[in-house]
Amino acid sequence: MENKHIIINVGRQLGSGGHDIARMLAMDFNAKYYDKEILNLAAKESGFSEKVFEQNDEQRGFFKGLLRQYVPFLSDNGIYTSNFSPDSLFKFQSDAIRKAAQQGSCVFVGRCADYVLRDFDNVVNVFITASMWYRVEQILNKQKVTPQEAKRIVLQAEGKRAAYYNYYTGKKWGNAESYDLCVDSSVLGMLETEKLIADFVRKKFGL
């Protein structure tokens, strides 16, 4: 069990096992795990429906179509307003991430957490990649699609993640210089990849 307050931010390619590896890291370091859980926190912080955050989750370009469905919104002074944007959703989500990070050890999956927490000194930023064949296999194991369709799913999802990350951070999603460690989970498998990352974190913080 680890007692030091640490934050691990996990960026990941679709199908790389990033979610499972992040969850194992959270257990390893007795840390809270935040993936879609952060959307619930952001909804509570903002007072808006969690569904709004879910439909904007790590992607841009949905909001114009969604706006007619959810506005008008009730503001703090009780007046309905339509002065709302994806950028304000990102701010609510970022505030929720920072608040959670201040309360104890956490593992965050995606959602630009590495950028949001860039001024924290107790952070490790990790990016998990995998070969295309490995990622396609993961999709095929979960969905009844052809290999061609699985590859298209991977590429479309990653395009949205990249556009979202690049827009809000001014950096390039998956670029090695944005992370402390980049690792290919298809080389060692998820369990050994988690052990490698955990060992890196312990060495960095002297645990």
Short mmCIF file of C-alpha atoms in Angstrom, two decimals:
data_model
loop_
_atom_site.label_atom_id
_atom_site.label_comp_id
_atom_site.label_asym_id
_atom_site.label_seq_id
_atom_site.Cartn_x
_atom_site.Cartn_y
_atom_site.Cartn_z
CA MET A 1 0.00 0.00 0.00
CA GLU A 2 1.32 3.42 -0.95
CA ASN A 3 0.82 6.41 1.35
CA LYS A 4 2.36 9.19 -0.73
CA HIS A 5 -0.03 11.50 -2.55
CA ILE A 6 0.56 10.80 -6.24
CA ILE A 7 -1.36 11.45 -9.43
CA ILE A 8 -1.12 9.20 -12.49
CA ASN A 9 -2.60 10.48 -15.75
CA VAL A 10 -3.15 7.82 -18.38
CA GLY A 11 -3.59 8.69 -22.03
CA ARG A 12 -4.41 5.71 -24.22
CA GLN A 13 -5.16 4.50 -27.70
CA LEU A 14 -8.49 2.76 -28.17
CA GLY A 15 -8.04 -0.99 -27.66
CA SER A 16 -4.69 -0.67 -25.89
CA GLY A 17 -6.12 -1.78 -22.55
CA GLY A 18 -5.56 1.64 -21.03
CA HIS A 19 -8.71 1.53 -18.92
CA ASP A 20 -7.83 -1.83 -17.35
CA ILE A 21 -4.20 -0.86 -16.80
CA ALA A 22 -5.27 2.41 -15.16
CA ARG A 23 -7.65 0.55 -12.87
CA MET A 24 -4.86 -1.85 -11.84
CA LEU A 25 -2.58 1.11 -11.13
CA ALA A 26 -5.25 2.64 -8.91
CA MET A 27 -5.46 -0.59 -6.92
CA ASP A 28 -1.66 -0.87 -6.78
CA PHE A 29 -1.25 2.62 -5.33
CA ASN A 30 -4.41 2.71 -3.23
CA ALA A 31 -5.61 5.59 -5.38
CA LYS A 32 -9.04 6.65 -6.56
CA TYR A 33 -9.83 5.74 -10.18
CA TYR A 34 -11.43 8.33 -12.42
CA ASP A 35 -12.56 7.55 -15.92
CA LYS A 36 -16.18 8.39 -16.67
CA GLU A 37 -16.53 9.00 -12.92
CA ILE A 38 -15.13 12.46 -13.52
CA LEU A 39 -18.19 13.27 -15.63
CA ASN A 40 -20.41 12.69 -12.62
CA LEU A 41 -18.23 14.97 -10.50
CA ALA A 42 -18.30 17.66 -13.18
CA ALA A 43 -22.09 17.42 -13.39
CA LYS A 44 -22.40 17.85 -9.63
CA GLU A 45 -19.98 20.79 -9.63
CA SER A 46 -21.82 22.56 -12.46
CA GLY A 47 -25.39 21.64 -11.63
CA PHE A 48 -26.00 20.45 -15.19
CA SER A 49 -27.06 17.01 -16.37
CA GLU A 50 -24.38 14.33 -16.57
CA LYS A 51 -25.78 13.47 -19.99
CA VAL A 52 -24.45 16.79 -21.33
CA PHE A 53 -20.93 15.84 -20.25
CA GLU A 54 -21.26 12.28 -21.56
CA GLN A 55 -22.15 13.50 -25.06
CA ASN A 56 -19.17 15.88 -25.05
CA ASP A 57 -16.79 13.31 -23.60
CA GLU A 58 -13.37 13.65 -25.28
CA GLN A 59 -14.79 14.92 -28.53
CA ARG A 60 -15.61 18.20 -30.21
CA GLY A 61 -18.31 19.22 -32.67
CA PHE A 62 -21.43 17.75 -31.05
CA PHE A 63 -22.64 20.82 -29.27
CA LYS A 64 -24.55 22.72 -31.93
CA GLY A 65 -26.88 19.80 -32.46
CA LEU A 66 -27.24 19.22 -28.73
CA LEU A 67 -27.82 22.86 -27.86
CA ARG A 68 -31.46 22.93 -28.97
CA GLN A 69 -32.20 19.92 -26.78
CA TYR A 70 -30.72 21.25 -23.54
CA VAL A 71 -31.12 25.03 -23.57
CA PRO A 72 -32.35 27.12 -21.95
CA PHE A 73 -30.21 26.51 -18.86
CA LEU A 74 -30.92 27.93 -15.44
CA SER A 75 -28.12 30.18 -14.23
CA ASP A 76 -27.05 30.85 -10.64
CA ASN A 77 -29.31 33.89 -10.35
CA GLY A 78 -32.36 31.93 -11.44
CA ILE A 79 -32.47 33.38 -14.95
CA TYR A 80 -32.57 31.08 -17.94
CA THR A 81 -29.69 31.57 -20.35
CA SER A 82 -28.25 29.94 -23.45
CA ASN A 83 -24.75 31.32 -22.82
CA PHE A 84 -23.16 27.89 -22.66
CA SER A 85 -20.47 26.19 -24.73
CA PRO A 86 -18.20 23.15 -24.98
CA ASP A 87 -15.43 25.31 -23.52
CA SER A 88 -17.46 25.90 -20.37
CA LEU A 89 -18.07 22.15 -20.10
CA PHE A 90 -14.32 21.62 -20.35
CA LYS A 91 -13.77 24.14 -17.56
CA PHE A 92 -16.28 22.42 -15.27
CA GLN A 93 -14.62 19.09 -15.98
CA SER A 94 -11.15 20.53 -15.40
CA ASP A 95 -12.24 22.04 -12.09
CA ALA A 96 -13.57 18.64 -11.01
CA ILE A 97 -10.26 16.98 -11.96
CA ARG A 98 -8.22 19.53 -10.00
CA LYS A 99 -10.48 19.24 -6.97
CA ALA A 100 -10.21 15.43 -6.96
CA ALA A 101 -6.42 15.61 -7.40
CA GLN A 102 -6.09 17.86 -4.36
CA GLN A 103 -7.92 15.39 -2.13
CA GLY A 104 -5.62 12.38 -2.49
CA SER A 105 -3.92 9.93 -4.80
CA CYS A 106 -5.75 9.50 -8.11
CA VAL A 107 -5.48 7.80 -11.45
CA PHE A 108 -7.15 9.77 -14.26
CA VAL A 109 -7.92 8.29 -17.67
CA GLY A 110 -7.79 10.75 -20.56
CA ARG A 111 -9.75 14.03 -20.52
CA CYS A 112 -6.61 16.14 -20.83
CA ALA A 113 -5.79 15.51 -17.17
CA ASP A 114 -2.05 15.77 -17.87
CA TYR A 115 -2.61 19.33 -19.12
CA VAL A 116 -5.16 20.26 -16.47
CA LEU A 117 -2.73 19.18 -13.73
CA ARG A 118 0.41 20.52 -15.41
CA ASP A 119 1.25 22.71 -12.39
CA PHE A 120 1.08 19.79 -9.93
CA ASP A 121 4.51 18.42 -8.96
CA ASN A 122 3.32 14.98 -7.82
CA VAL A 123 2.21 13.80 -11.26
CA VAL A 124 3.27 11.06 -13.68
CA ASN A 125 1.92 11.28 -17.23
CA VAL A 126 1.73 8.00 -19.14
CA PHE A 127 0.61 7.19 -22.66
CA ILE A 128 -0.36 3.62 -23.54
CA THR A 129 -0.21 2.56 -27.15
CA ALA A 130 -0.47 -0.82 -28.89
CA SER A 131 -0.07 -2.24 -32.38
CA MET A 132 -3.06 -1.90 -34.68
CA TRP A 133 -3.59 -5.65 -34.90
CA TYR A 134 -3.74 -5.84 -31.08
CA ARG A 135 -6.26 -3.02 -30.86
CA VAL A 136 -8.39 -4.50 -33.63
CA GLU A 137 -8.40 -7.83 -31.77
CA GLN A 138 -9.69 -6.11 -28.63
CA ILE A 139 -12.58 -4.57 -30.57
CA LEU A 140 -13.39 -7.91 -32.24
CA ASN A 141 -13.54 -9.57 -28.82
CA LYS A 142 -16.17 -7.06 -27.66
CA GLN A 143 -18.20 -6.28 -30.75
CA LYS A 144 -19.66 -8.30 -33.61
CA VAL A 145 -17.93 -6.48 -36.44
CA THR A 146 -15.52 -7.30 -39.24
CA PRO A 147 -11.80 -6.57 -38.91
CA GLN A 148 -12.23 -3.69 -41.37
CA GLU A 149 -15.07 -2.24 -39.29
CA ALA A 150 -13.03 -2.67 -36.10
CA LYS A 151 -10.13 -0.75 -37.60
CA ARG A 152 -12.50 2.02 -38.68
CA ILE A 153 -13.91 2.22 -35.14
CA VAL A 154 -10.39 2.56 -33.75
CA LEU A 155 -9.39 5.28 -36.21
CA GLN A 156 -12.60 7.28 -35.79
CA ALA A 157 -12.44 7.20 -31.98
CA GLU A 158 -8.80 8.18 -31.95
CA GLY A 159 -9.44 11.01 -34.38
CA LYS A 160 -11.99 12.47 -31.97
CA ARG A 161 -9.71 12.05 -28.97
CA ALA A 162 -6.81 13.65 -30.80
CA ALA A 163 -8.89 16.64 -31.97
CA TYR A 164 -10.24 17.17 -28.45
CA TYR A 165 -6.82 16.92 -26.78
CA ASN A 166 -5.01 19.03 -29.37
CA TYR A 167 -7.65 21.78 -29.22
CA TYR A 168 -7.71 22.16 -25.44
CA THR A 169 -4.03 21.63 -24.71
CA GLY A 170 -2.28 23.15 -27.71
CA LYS A 171 -0.18 19.98 -27.80
CA LYS A 172 -0.30 16.84 -29.95
CA TRP A 173 -2.12 13.81 -28.58
CA GLY A 174 0.19 10.82 -28.23
CA ASN A 175 3.36 12.85 -28.84
CA ALA A 176 6.08 11.39 -26.61
CA GLU A 177 7.33 14.77 -25.40
CA SER A 178 4.00 15.34 -23.61
CA TYR A 179 4.47 12.31 -21.34
CA ASP A 180 6.92 10.91 -18.82
CA LEU A 181 6.50 7.38 -20.16
CA CYS A 182 5.09 5.89 -23.36
CA VAL A 183 4.63 2.12 -23.51
CA ASP A 184 3.28 -0.41 -26.01
CA SER A 185 0.96 -2.77 -24.13
CA SER A 186 0.92 -5.28 -26.99
CA VAL A 187 4.57 -6.12 -26.31
CA LEU A 188 4.27 -7.27 -22.68
CA GLY A 189 0.51 -7.62 -22.22
CA MET A 190 -1.62 -5.62 -19.81
CA LEU A 191 -0.43 -7.19 -16.55
CA GLU A 192 3.26 -6.77 -17.25
CA THR A 193 2.69 -3.31 -18.71
CA GLU A 194 1.01 -2.27 -15.47
CA LYS A 195 3.95 -3.62 -13.48
CA LEU A 196 6.39 -1.70 -15.67
CA ILE A 197 4.46 1.55 -15.19
CA ALA A 198 4.10 0.98 -11.44
CA ASP A 199 7.83 0.36 -11.13
CA PHE A 200 8.52 3.59 -13.05
CA VAL A 201 6.19 5.54 -10.72
CA ARG A 202 7.85 4.11 -7.61
CA LYS A 203 11.31 4.97 -8.88
CA LYS A 204 10.28 8.49 -9.80
CA PHE A 205 8.89 9.19 -6.35
CA GLY A 206 11.31 7.04 -4.37
CA LEU A 207 8.62 4.73 -3.05
#
